Coordinates of C-alpha atoms in Angstrom, one line a residue:
X612 CA 0.0 0.0 0.0
X613 CA 1.4 3.4 -1.0
X614 CA 2.1 5.9 1.7
X615 CA -0.4 8.8 1.9
X616 CA 1.4 12.1 1.7
X617 CA -1.5 14.5 1.7
X618 CA -4.8 14.2 3.5
X619 CA -7.6 16.8 3.1
X620 CA -10.7 16.4 5.3
X621 CA -13.8 18.6 5.3
X622 CA -11.9 21.6 3.9
X623 CA -14.0 24.7 3.7
X624 CA -12.9 28.2 2.5
X625 CA -14.9 31.4 2.8
X626 CA -14.4 34.9 1.1
X627 CA -15.7 38.2 2.5
X628 CA -18.4 39.9 0.4
X629 CA -20.4 43.1 1.1
X630 CA -23.3 40.8 2.1
X631 CA -21.2 38.7 4.4
X632 CA -19.1 35.6 4.2
X633 CA -19.6 33.4 1.2
X634 CA -18.4 29.7 1.2
X635 CA -16.5 29.0 -2.1
X636 CA -15.2 25.5 -1.0
X637 CA -17.5 23.4 1.1
X638 CA -16.4 20.2 2.9
X639 CA -13.9 18.8 0.4
X640 CA -12.0 15.6 1.3
X641 CA -9.4 13.5 -0.5
X642 CA -6.1 11.6 0.0
X643 CA -3.1 11.8 -2.2
X644 CA -0.6 8.9 -2.2
X645 CA 3.2 8.9 -3.1
X646 CA 3.7 8.6 -6.9
X647 CA 0.0 9.1 -7.6
X648 CA -1.7 11.8 -9.8
X649 CA -5.1 13.1 -8.5
X650 CA -6.9 15.6 -10.8
X651 CA -9.3 18.2 -9.5
X652 CA -11.5 18.9 -12.4
X653 CA -14.4 21.3 -12.9
X654 CA -15.3 24.6 -14.5
X655 CA -14.4 28.2 -13.6
X656 CA -15.5 29.0 -10.1
X657 CA -15.7 25.5 -8.9
X658 CA -13.1 26.0 -6.2
X659 CA -10.1 24.1 -7.8
X660 CA -7.6 26.9 -7.4
X661 CA -8.9 27.8 -4.0
X662 CA -8.1 24.3 -2.9
X663 CA -4.5 24.6 -4.1
X664 CA -4.0 28.0 -2.5
X665 CA -5.5 26.7 0.8
X666 CA -3.0 23.8 0.8
X667 CA -0.1 26.1 0.1
X668 CA -1.1 28.7 2.7
X669 CA -1.5 31.4 0.0
X670 CA -5.1 32.5 0.5
X671 CA -5.3 36.3 0.5
X672 CA -6.2 36.8 4.1
X673 CA -8.2 38.4 5.7
X674 CA -10.5 38.6 2.6
X675 CA -10.3 34.8 2.2
X676 CA -9.7 32.2 4.9
X677 CA -10.0 28.6 5.7
X678 CA -13.3 28.2 7.6
X679 CA -12.9 24.7 8.7
X680 CA -11.4 21.2 8.1
X681 CA -8.0 19.7 8.1
X682 CA -5.0 19.6 5.7
X683 CA -2.2 17.2 6.7
X684 CA 1.1 16.8 4.9
X685 CA 2.2 13.5 6.3
X686 CA 1.6 14.0 10.0
X687 CA 2.0 17.8 9.9
X688 CA -1.3 19.8 10.2
X689 CA -1.0 22.8 7.7
X690 CA -4.1 24.8 8.7
X691 CA -2.5 25.8 12.0
X692 CA 0.9 26.7 10.5
X693 CA 2.0 30.4 10.6
X694 CA 3.9 32.2 7.9
X695 CA 7.3 30.9 9.2
X696 CA 6.1 27.3 9.3
X697 CA 4.9 27.6 5.7
X698 CA 8.2 29.0 4.6
X699 CA 9.9 25.9 6.0
X700 CA 7.8 23.4 4.0
X701 CA 7.2 25.3 0.7
X702 CA 9.4 24.0 -2.1
X703 CA 11.0 21.5 0.4
X704 CA 7.9 19.4 1.0
X705 CA 5.2 20.8 -1.2
X706 CA 5.6 23.0 -4.3
X707 CA 3.4 24.6 -6.9
X708 CA 3.4 25.3 -10.6
X709 CA 1.1 28.2 -11.5
X710 CA -1.0 28.7 -14.7
X711 CA 0.8 31.8 -15.9
X712 CA 4.6 31.5 -15.5
X713 CA 5.3 35.1 -16.4
X714 CA 3.5 36.3 -13.2
X715 CA 5.5 33.8 -11.1
X716 CA 9.0 34.6 -12.3
X717 CA 10.9 37.8 -11.4
X718 CA 11.5 39.9 -14.6
X719 CA 14.5 41.5 -13.0
X720 CA 16.4 38.3 -12.3
X721 CA 18.1 35.9 -14.6
X722 CA 17.0 32.2 -14.6
X723 CA 20.2 31.2 -12.8
X724 CA 19.6 33.8 -10.0
X725 CA 16.0 32.6 -9.5
X726 CA 16.9 28.9 -9.4
X727 CA 19.8 29.7 -7.0
X728 CA 17.5 31.8 -4.8
X729 CA 15.3 28.8 -4.2
X730 CA 18.2 26.4 -3.5
X731 CA 20.0 28.8 -1.1
X732 CA 16.8 29.8 0.7
X733 CA 16.1 26.2 1.7
X734 CA 19.8 25.2 2.2
X735 CA 19.8 22.7 -0.6
X736 CA 23.3 23.7 -1.5
X737 CA 25.9 26.5 -0.8
X738 CA 26.5 29.5 -3.0
X739 CA 29.4 27.9 -4.8
X740 CA 27.4 24.9 -5.8
X741 CA 24.3 26.8 -6.9
X742 CA 25.3 27.5 -10.6
X743 CA 26.0 23.7 -11.2
X744 CA 22.8 22.7 -9.4
X745 CA 20.8 25.3 -11.5
X746 CA 22.3 23.9 -14.7
X747 CA 21.4 20.3 -13.7
X748 CA 17.8 21.4 -13.0
X749 CA 17.4 22.9 -16.4
X750 CA 18.9 19.7 -18.0
X751 CA 16.4 17.6 -16.0
X752 CA 13.4 19.6 -17.4
X753 CA 14.9 19.1 -20.9
X754 CA 15.3 22.8 -21.7
X755 CA 17.3 23.4 -24.9
X756 CA 20.7 25.1 -24.6
X757 CA 20.5 25.2 -20.8
X758 CA 23.8 27.0 -20.4
X759 CA 22.5 30.0 -22.4
X760 CA 19.1 29.9 -20.7
X761 CA 20.7 30.4 -17.3
X762 CA 21.9 33.9 -18.3
X763 CA 18.6 34.9 -19.8
X764 CA 15.6 36.8 -18.3
X765 CA 12.1 35.5 -18.3
X766 CA 10.9 37.8 -21.1
X767 CA 13.5 36.3 -23.4
X768 CA 12.0 32.8 -23.2
X769 CA 8.9 31.4 -24.9
X770 CA 5.8 30.3 -22.8
X771 CA 6.9 26.7 -22.9
X772 CA 10.4 27.5 -21.8
X773 CA 9.1 29.7 -18.9
X774 CA 6.9 26.8 -17.8
X775 CA 9.9 24.4 -17.8
X776 CA 11.8 26.9 -15.6
X777 CA 8.8 27.0 -13.2
X778 CA 8.8 23.2 -13.0
X779 CA 12.6 23.3 -12.4
X780 CA 12.1 25.7 -9.5
X781 CA 9.3 23.7 -8.1
X782 CA 11.3 20.5 -8.1
X783 CA 14.5 22.0 -7.0
X784 CA 14.3 20.8 -3.4
X785 CA 12.6 17.4 -4.4
X786 CA 9.2 18.0 -2.8
X787 CA 6.8 15.2 -1.8
X788 CA 3.8 16.9 -3.3
X789 CA 3.7 18.9 -6.6
X790 CA 0.5 21.0 -7.1
X791 CA 0.1 21.9 -10.8
X792 CA -2.7 24.6 -11.3
X793 CA -3.6 24.6 -15.0
X794 CA 0.0 24.3 -15.9
X795 CA -0.7 24.0 -19.7
X796 CA -3.8 26.2 -20.2
X797 CA -1.8 29.1 -21.6
X798 CA 0.4 27.0 -23.9
X799 CA 0.1 25.7 -27.5
X800 CA -1.1 22.2 -27.9
X801 CA 2.3 20.8 -28.9
X802 CA 4.1 22.6 -26.0
X803 CA 1.2 21.3 -23.7
X804 CA 2.0 17.7 -24.8
X805 CA 5.8 18.2 -24.0
X806 CA 5.0 19.7 -20.5
X807 CA 2.6 16.8 -19.7
X808 CA 5.2 14.3 -20.8
X809 CA 7.8 16.0 -18.7
X810 CA 5.7 16.1 -15.6
X811 CA 5.0 12.3 -16.0
X812 CA 8.7 11.6 -16.5
X813 CA 9.9 13.6 -13.5
X814 CA 7.1 12.1 -11.4
X815 CA 8.3 8.6 -12.3
X816 CA 12.0 9.5 -11.5
X817 CA 11.3 11.2 -8.1
X818 CA 8.1 9.3 -6.9
X819 CA 6.4 12.7 -6.4
X820 CA 2.7 12.9 -5.7
X821 CA 1.0 15.3 -8.2
X822 CA -2.2 17.3 -7.5
X823 CA -3.2 18.4 -11.1
X824 CA -5.9 21.1 -11.4
X825 CA -7.5 21.4 -14.8
X826 CA -10.7 22.0 -16.7
X827 CA -9.5 20.0 -19.7
X828 CA -10.9 16.4 -19.6
X829 CA -8.4 15.4 -22.2
X830 CA -5.6 16.3 -19.8
X831 CA -7.4 14.4 -17.0
X832 CA -7.6 11.3 -19.1
X833 CA -3.8 11.4 -19.9
X834 CA -2.5 12.3 -16.5
X835 CA -4.9 11.2 -13.7
X836 CA -5.0 8.0 -11.6
X837 CA -8.0 9.4 -9.7
X838 CA -10.4 12.3 -10.3
X839 CA -12.4 14.6 -8.1
X840 CA -15.0 16.7 -9.9
X841 CA -16.0 19.9 -8.3
X842 CA -18.9 22.2 -8.9
X843 CA -19.8 25.4 -7.0
X844 CA -17.2 24.5 -4.3
X845 CA -18.6 21.0 -3.6
X846 CA -17.4 17.6 -4.6
X847 CA -19.8 16.1 -7.2
X848 CA -18.0 12.8 -7.9
X849 CA -14.8 11.1 -7.0
X850 CA -13.5 7.9 -8.8
X851 CA -10.6 6.2 -10.5
X852 CA -10.1 7.9 -13.9
X853 CA -11.2 4.8 -16.0
X854 CA -14.3 4.3 -13.9
X855 CA -15.3 8.0 -14.2
X856 CA -14.9 8.1 -18.0
X857 CA -16.6 4.7 -18.5
X858 CA -19.5 5.1 -16.2
X859 CA -20.0 8.6 -14.6
X860 CA -22.4 8.5 -11.7
X861 CA -23.5 12.1 -11.5
X862 CA -25.5 14.1 -14.0
X863 CA -23.0 16.9 -13.9
X864 CA -20.0 14.5 -14.7
X865 CA -22.0 13.2 -17.6
X866 CA -22.7 16.7 -18.9
X867 CA -19.1 17.7 -18.5
X868 CA -17.9 14.7 -20.5
X869 CA -20.5 14.9 -23.1
X870 CA -19.5 18.6 -23.8
X871 CA -15.8 17.7 -24.5
X872 CA -15.0 18.0 -28.2
X873 CA -13.3 14.8 -29.2
X874 CA -11.1 14.7 -32.3
X875 CA -12.5 12.2 -34.9
X876 CA -16.0 12.1 -33.6
X877 CA -17.5 15.2 -35.3
X878 CA -20.4 14.3 -37.6
X879 CA -20.0 15.0 -41.4
X880 CA -20.6 18.6 -42.3
X881 CA -24.0 19.0 -44.0
X882 CA -23.7 19.2 -47.8
X883 CA -25.0 22.7 -48.3
X884 CA -24.7 24.6 -51.5
X885 CA -22.1 27.3 -50.8
X886 CA -22.7 30.8 -52.2
X887 CA -20.6 33.1 -54.2
X888 CA -17.2 34.2 -52.8
X889 CA -17.6 36.9 -50.1
X890 CA -14.0 37.2 -49.2
X891 CA -11.0 36.7 -51.6
X892 CA -7.5 37.1 -50.3
X893 CA -4.4 36.9 -52.6
X894 CA -0.7 37.1 -51.7
X895 CA -1.4 38.8 -48.4
X896 CA 1.7 39.8 -46.5
X897 CA 2.1 41.5 -43.2
X898 CA 5.6 42.6 -42.0
X899 CA 6.6 44.5 -38.9
X900 CA 9.9 46.4 -38.6
X901 CA 12.3 45.9 -35.7
X902 CA 14.3 48.9 -34.8
X903 CA 17.4 49.2 -32.7
X904 CA 20.8 50.8 -32.3
X905 CA 21.7 54.4 -31.4
X906 CA 19.9 55.7 -34.6
X907 CA 16.9 53.5 -34.1
X908 CA 17.2 52.1 -37.6
X909 CA 15.3 49.1 -39.0
X910 CA 17.5 46.2 -38.3
X911 CA 15.2 43.2 -39.0
X912 CA 11.6 42.4 -40.1
X913 CA 9.0 40.1 -38.6
X914 CA 7.4 38.3 -41.6
X915 CA 4.2 37.7 -39.7
X916 CA 2.2 36.7 -42.8
X917 CA 3.9 35.8 -46.1
X918 CA 2.0 35.6 -49.4
X919 CA -1.2 33.9 -48.1
X920 CA -4.1 33.3 -50.5
X921 CA -7.6 31.9 -49.8
X922 CA -11.3 32.4 -50.6
X923 CA -14.3 32.1 -48.4
X924 CA -17.9 31.6 -49.8
X925 CA -21.2 32.6 -48.3
X926 CA -22.3 29.9 -45.7
X927 CA -18.8 28.4 -45.5
X928 CA -16.4 28.1 -42.5
X929 CA -12.7 28.3 -43.2
X930 CA -10.6 27.5 -40.2
X931 CA -7.1 28.9 -39.7
X932 CA -5.1 26.7 -37.4
X933 CA -1.6 26.9 -36.0
X934 CA 0.5 27.7 -32.9
X935 CA 1.1 31.1 -31.3
X936 CA 3.0 33.4 -33.6
X937 CA 2.1 31.6 -36.9
X938 CA 0.2 34.6 -38.2
X939 CA -3.4 33.5 -38.0
X940 CA -4.6 36.4 -35.8
X941 CA -2.6 38.8 -37.8
X942 CA -4.6 37.8 -40.9
X943 CA -7.8 38.6 -39.1
X944 CA -6.5 42.0 -38.1
X945 CA -5.4 42.7 -41.7
X946 CA -8.9 41.9 -43.0
X947 CA -10.3 44.6 -40.9
X948 CA -7.5 47.1 -41.7
X949 CA -6.1 47.0 -38.2
X950 CA -2.5 46.4 -39.3
X951 CA -0.6 47.6 -42.4
X952 CA -0.6 44.9 -45.2
X953 CA 0.4 44.2 -48.8
X954 CA -1.4 42.1 -51.4
X955 CA -5.1 41.9 -52.3
X956 CA -8.2 41.7 -50.1
X957 CA -11.6 41.8 -51.7
X958 CA -14.8 41.9 -49.6
X959 CA -18.0 41.2 -51.6
X960 CA -16.1 42.1 -54.7
X961 CA -14.8 45.4 -53.4
X962 CA -10.9 45.8 -53.3
X963 CA -9.9 47.3 -49.9
X964 CA -6.2 48.0 -50.8
X965 CA -5.4 51.7 -50.3
X966 CA -8.7 52.6 -48.7
X967 CA -8.6 55.2 -45.9
X968 CA -10.7 55.0 -42.7
X969 CA -13.6 56.8 -44.3
X970 CA -13.8 54.4 -47.3
X971 CA -13.3 51.4 -45.1
X972 CA -16.2 52.3 -42.9
X973 CA -19.0 50.8 -45.1
X974 CA -16.8 47.7 -45.9
X975 CA -16.5 47.0 -42.2
X976 CA -20.2 46.7 -42.0
X977 CA -19.9 43.5 -44.0
X978 CA -17.0 41.9 -42.0
X979 CA -17.1 41.9 -38.2
X980 CA -14.8 40.3 -35.5
X981 CA -15.4 38.3 -32.3
X982 CA -12.3 38.5 -30.1
X983 CA -10.7 36.0 -27.8
X984 CA -11.2 37.7 -24.5
X985 CA -14.9 38.5 -23.9
X986 CA -14.1 40.7 -20.9
X987 CA -11.4 42.9 -22.6
X988 CA -13.7 43.4 -25.6
X989 CA -16.4 45.2 -23.7
X990 CA -16.3 48.7 -22.0
X991 CA -16.7 48.3 -18.3
X992 CA -18.4 51.8 -18.1
X993 CA -21.2 51.3 -20.6
X994 CA -24.2 49.0 -20.3
X995 CA -24.2 46.0 -22.5
X996 CA -27.3 47.3 -24.3
X997 CA -25.4 50.5 -25.3
X998 CA -22.5 48.5 -26.5
X999 CA -24.6 46.2 -28.7
X1000 CA -26.3 49.3 -30.2
X1001 CA -23.1 51.3 -30.6
X1002 CA -22.3 50.0 -34.2
X1003 CA -25.9 51.1 -35.3
X1004 CA -25.2 54.6 -33.9
X1005 CA -21.8 54.9 -35.6
X1006 CA -23.2 53.8 -39.0
X1007 CA -26.4 55.9 -38.6
X1008 CA -28.6 52.8 -39.2
X1009 CA -31.0 53.2 -36.3
X1010 CA -32.2 55.5 -33.5
X1011 CA -34.8 55.9 -30.8
X1012 CA -37.3 53.1 -30.2
X1013 CA -36.3 51.4 -33.4
X1014 CA -32.7 50.9 -32.2
X1015 CA -34.0 49.7 -28.8
X1016 CA -36.2 47.1 -30.5
X1017 CA -33.3 46.0 -32.8
X1018 CA -31.0 45.6 -29.8
X1019 CA -33.6 43.6 -27.9
X1020 CA -34.0 41.3 -30.9
X1021 CA -30.2 40.8 -31.0
X1022 CA -30.1 39.8 -27.4
X1023 CA -32.9 37.2 -28.1
X1024 CA -31.0 35.8 -31.1
X1025 CA -27.9 35.1 -28.9
X1026 CA -30.0 33.5 -26.2
X1027 CA -30.0 36.4 -23.7
X1028 CA -33.0 38.2 -22.2
X1029 CA -33.6 41.8 -23.3
X1030 CA -34.1 42.5 -19.6
X1031 CA -30.3 42.3 -19.3
X1032 CA -29.7 45.2 -21.5
X1033 CA -29.2 47.7 -18.7
X1034 CA -26.6 45.7 -16.9
X1035 CA -22.8 46.1 -17.0
X1036 CA -20.2 43.6 -18.3
X1037 CA -19.0 42.6 -14.8
X1038 CA -22.5 41.3 -14.0
X1039 CA -22.2 38.5 -16.6
X1040 CA -20.3 35.2 -16.9
X1041 CA -17.6 34.7 -19.5
X1042 CA -20.0 32.8 -21.8
X1043 CA -22.7 35.4 -21.5
X1044 CA -20.1 38.2 -22.2
X1045 CA -19.1 36.3 -25.4
X1046 CA -22.8 36.1 -26.4
X1047 CA -23.0 39.9 -26.0
X1048 CA -19.9 40.3 -28.2
X1049 CA -21.5 38.1 -30.9
X1050 CA -24.7 40.2 -30.7
X1051 CA -22.7 43.4 -31.2
X1052 CA -20.9 41.8 -34.2
X1053 CA -24.3 40.8 -35.7
X1054 CA -25.8 44.3 -35.2
X1055 CA -24.7 45.4 -38.7
X1056 CA -25.9 42.2 -40.4
X1057 CA -22.4 41.3 -41.7
X1058 CA -21.8 38.7 -44.4
X1059 CA -18.4 37.6 -42.9
X1060 CA -17.6 36.9 -39.2
X1061 CA -14.0 36.5 -38.1
X1062 CA -13.9 34.5 -34.8
X1063 CA -10.4 34.9 -33.3
X1064 CA -10.0 32.2 -30.7
X1065 CA -13.6 33.1 -29.7
X1066 CA -14.2 30.1 -27.5
X1067 CA -10.7 29.3 -26.1
X1068 CA -11.1 31.3 -22.9
X1069 CA -14.5 29.5 -22.0
X1070 CA -15.3 26.4 -20.1
X1071 CA -16.0 23.3 -22.2
X1072 CA -19.8 23.3 -21.6
X1073 CA -20.0 27.0 -22.4
X1074 CA -17.8 26.5 -25.4
X1075 CA -20.2 23.9 -26.8
X1076 CA -23.1 26.4 -26.4
X1077 CA -21.3 29.2 -28.2
X1078 CA -20.3 26.8 -31.0
X1079 CA -23.9 25.7 -31.3
X1080 CA -25.0 29.3 -31.4
X1081 CA -22.5 30.2 -34.2
X1082 CA -23.7 27.3 -36.2
X1083 CA -27.3 28.2 -35.9
X1084 CA -26.6 31.8 -36.9
X1085 CA -24.7 30.5 -40.0
X1086 CA -27.6 28.3 -40.9
X1087 CA -30.1 31.1 -40.6
X1088 CA -28.2 34.0 -42.3
X1089 CA -25.7 32.2 -44.6
X1090 CA -22.8 33.8 -42.8
X1091 CA -19.3 33.1 -43.9
X1092 CA -16.9 32.3 -41.0
X1093 CA -13.1 32.7 -40.7
X1094 CA -12.6 30.7 -37.6
X1095 CA -9.1 31.2 -36.0
X1096 CA -8.1 28.6 -33.4
X1097 CA -5.3 26.4 -32.1
X1098 CA -7.7 23.7 -30.9
X1099 CA -8.0 20.9 -33.5
X1100 CA -11.0 19.3 -31.8
X1101 CA -13.0 22.6 -31.9
X1102 CA -11.9 23.1 -35.6
X1103 CA -13.3 19.7 -36.5
X1104 CA -16.7 20.7 -35.0
X1105 CA -17.1 23.9 -37.1
X1106 CA -14.9 23.8 -40.2
X1107 CA -15.8 23.1 -43.8
X1108 CA -12.2 23.7 -44.9
X1109 CA -8.9 24.0 -42.9
X1110 CA -5.7 25.9 -43.5
X1111 CA -2.7 25.1 -41.3
X1112 CA -0.2 27.8 -40.8
X1113 CA 3.4 27.8 -39.6
X1114 CA 5.8 30.8 -39.4
X1115 CA 3.5 33.0 -41.5
X1116 CA 2.9 30.6 -44.4
X1117 CA 0.3 28.0 -45.2
X1118 CA 1.8 24.4 -45.0
X1119 CA -1.5 22.5 -45.7
X1120 CA -5.0 23.2 -46.8
X1121 CA -8.1 21.3 -47.9
X1122 CA -11.5 20.1 -46.8
X1123 CA -11.8 19.2 -43.1
X1124 CA -11.7 15.5 -43.3
X1125 CA -8.7 15.4 -45.7
X1126 CA -6.6 17.6 -43.5
X1127 CA -7.5 16.3 -40.1
X1128 CA -7.9 12.6 -41.0
X1129 CA -5.2 12.2 -43.7
X1130 CA -2.7 14.9 -42.9
X1131 CA 0.4 15.0 -45.2
X1132 CA 2.6 17.7 -43.8
X1133 CA 4.7 16.7 -40.7
X1134 CA 3.7 19.9 -38.9
X1135 CA 0.0 19.0 -39.2
X1136 CA 0.6 15.5 -38.0
X1137 CA 2.5 16.9 -35.0
X1138 CA -0.4 19.2 -34.1
X1139 CA -2.8 16.3 -34.3
X1140 CA -0.6 13.9 -32.3
X1141 CA -0.4 16.5 -29.4
X1142 CA -4.1 16.8 -28.9
X1143 CA -5.1 15.3 -25.5
X1144 CA -7.8 12.7 -26.0
X1145 CA -10.5 12.2 -23.3
X1146 CA -10.1 8.4 -23.1
X1147 CA -8.0 7.0 -20.3
X1148 CA -8.0 3.5 -21.9
X1149 CA -6.2 4.8 -25.0
X1150 CA -2.4 4.2 -25.0
X1151 CA -0.4 7.4 -24.9
X1152 CA 0.5 8.3 -28.4
X1153 CA 4.0 8.5 -29.8
X1154 CA 4.5 12.2 -29.9
X1155 CA 5.8 13.6 -33.2
X1156 CA 9.3 15.1 -32.6
X1157 CA 9.2 18.9 -32.4
X1158 CA 10.8 21.1 -35.1
X1159 CA 12.2 24.3 -33.6
X1160 CA 13.9 25.3 -36.8
X1161 CA 12.9 28.5 -38.6
X1162 CA 12.0 32.0 -37.5
X1163 CA 9.7 34.7 -38.9
X1164 CA 12.4 37.3 -38.0
X1165 CA 14.9 38.0 -40.8
X1166 CA 17.4 40.7 -41.7
X1167 CA 16.3 43.6 -43.8
X1168 CA 16.2 42.7 -47.5
X1169 CA 15.9 38.9 -46.8
X1170 CA 12.7 37.0 -47.3
X1171 CA 11.6 33.6 -46.2
X1172 CA 11.7 30.8 -48.8
X1173 CA 8.2 30.5 -50.3
X1174 CA 6.6 27.2 -49.7
X1175 CA 5.1 25.5 -52.8
X1176 CA 1.9 23.6 -52.1
X1177 CA 1.5 20.4 -54.1
X1178 CA -2.0 19.4 -55.2
X1179 CA -2.9 16.1 -53.7
X1180 CA -6.3 15.9 -55.3
X1181 CA -9.9 17.0 -54.2
X1182 CA -8.6 20.4 -53.2
X1183 CA -6.1 19.0 -50.7
X1184 CA -2.7 20.8 -51.0
X1185 CA 0.4 20.5 -48.8
X1186 CA 4.0 21.7 -48.8
X1187 CA 5.5 18.1 -49.2

């Protein structure tokens, strides 16, 4: 029988509100054994992160406090420890990896100094040994060029590299328990796969117990031995991972699993007659100058998008997919004239090249955008009704009671009550805010909707509702969608055609099933192999080896080699 290293019994956490104390975690109990991975799963606001902060003694007191229960690390009761007691056990016996590594690393210290600080603080080595120990830690987390990384600052590293540094810091003193709070949520799918593989390998080597916090059921299936599902601060179900996925006992667990998009299970797209082209893009390029030196001259250029061409027809969904920095969001901004670009963009047969803001204004009525972060897209000082009506005011299309009626109808179309029009953005959930953004985008009756990672910030059940809403709007109005995403499972749900981008260029394109089920380019295969599958009985896939070669940043006067797409039949083309 494995030794129990962490015991949580009847843990309750309360936060102070103007109306009194509110319980956000209510009577949670679980055990964590050495070498085991326990996943706390659930949607936003379920109490997952509160559990981790309570265990680590990081609750922001006095606004938030442990109201009852017990947390034992071995035989040590943590709920009665003071700040000094917690300092003695953090990193040494229990450590934590946070969701956003940039907020956890000191921007003013090199990687070596930050690793050395942890080692010296807890007496793991003396000052003379610290550089060698820091190097060994980076080697253990498989960071490329570890000697060079030691001298770099956090902003000089990619998101995946920063997360590896965080893992190295967490494991520096060989803790008994590692708490990983959404450690891969902010990362690309291929980087996520590498980080999950790394945590598994390190756990095997060190026998560490892992408490993994996630909302991604694919990650749960890959990582967990046991699962505790939380909702509104209470345990809904607790079971071994295979039992949970095979036969969930609670309605909520069944709903959560049913909402997970699974790659390879999307039904065939309905054979609808697509209309005339509404968006035609030819040889689109977007480049940004990088200045430096005493004279602030242009020293290099970022080739964010390089000679990309595509067409979207009425009623069709074209998905742009790729990792961060591939240029997919830049294409969306170029279509709306938000960044300078070269090439040809035609919206409903009208060329937009060289148009000033005044001439672009009527064109923008036909092409609207739904952004990734629903909160950041709304003005906190305006009611949501005013914001949905604002495009109608700007374009002089409506006023008075007619505008009020039109706004109410838009709210109904996106599944919200017109009674909500006088509320402010902070009074809504993330999913409701995204519905408001969609209503605003629809206010001008556009022909093209650009959805830039429009569901990536949402919980899986809310994500499914928004995708269903977008599909129904397309069916009703014949809208054309340019759907930008890094999530291949979501892409499969919505796309008619798929374009895969890497370093500003298209590497593969074609109808959905051809690209996702018969990929020909190594990069497409790598993206697909990295997608976590919500099936714990499935053997872990052989990950495609990463290819770190290439950069979109080139010296002035130098251009990237243009990829030639070879026709593979039936509209399927790839750079092979």
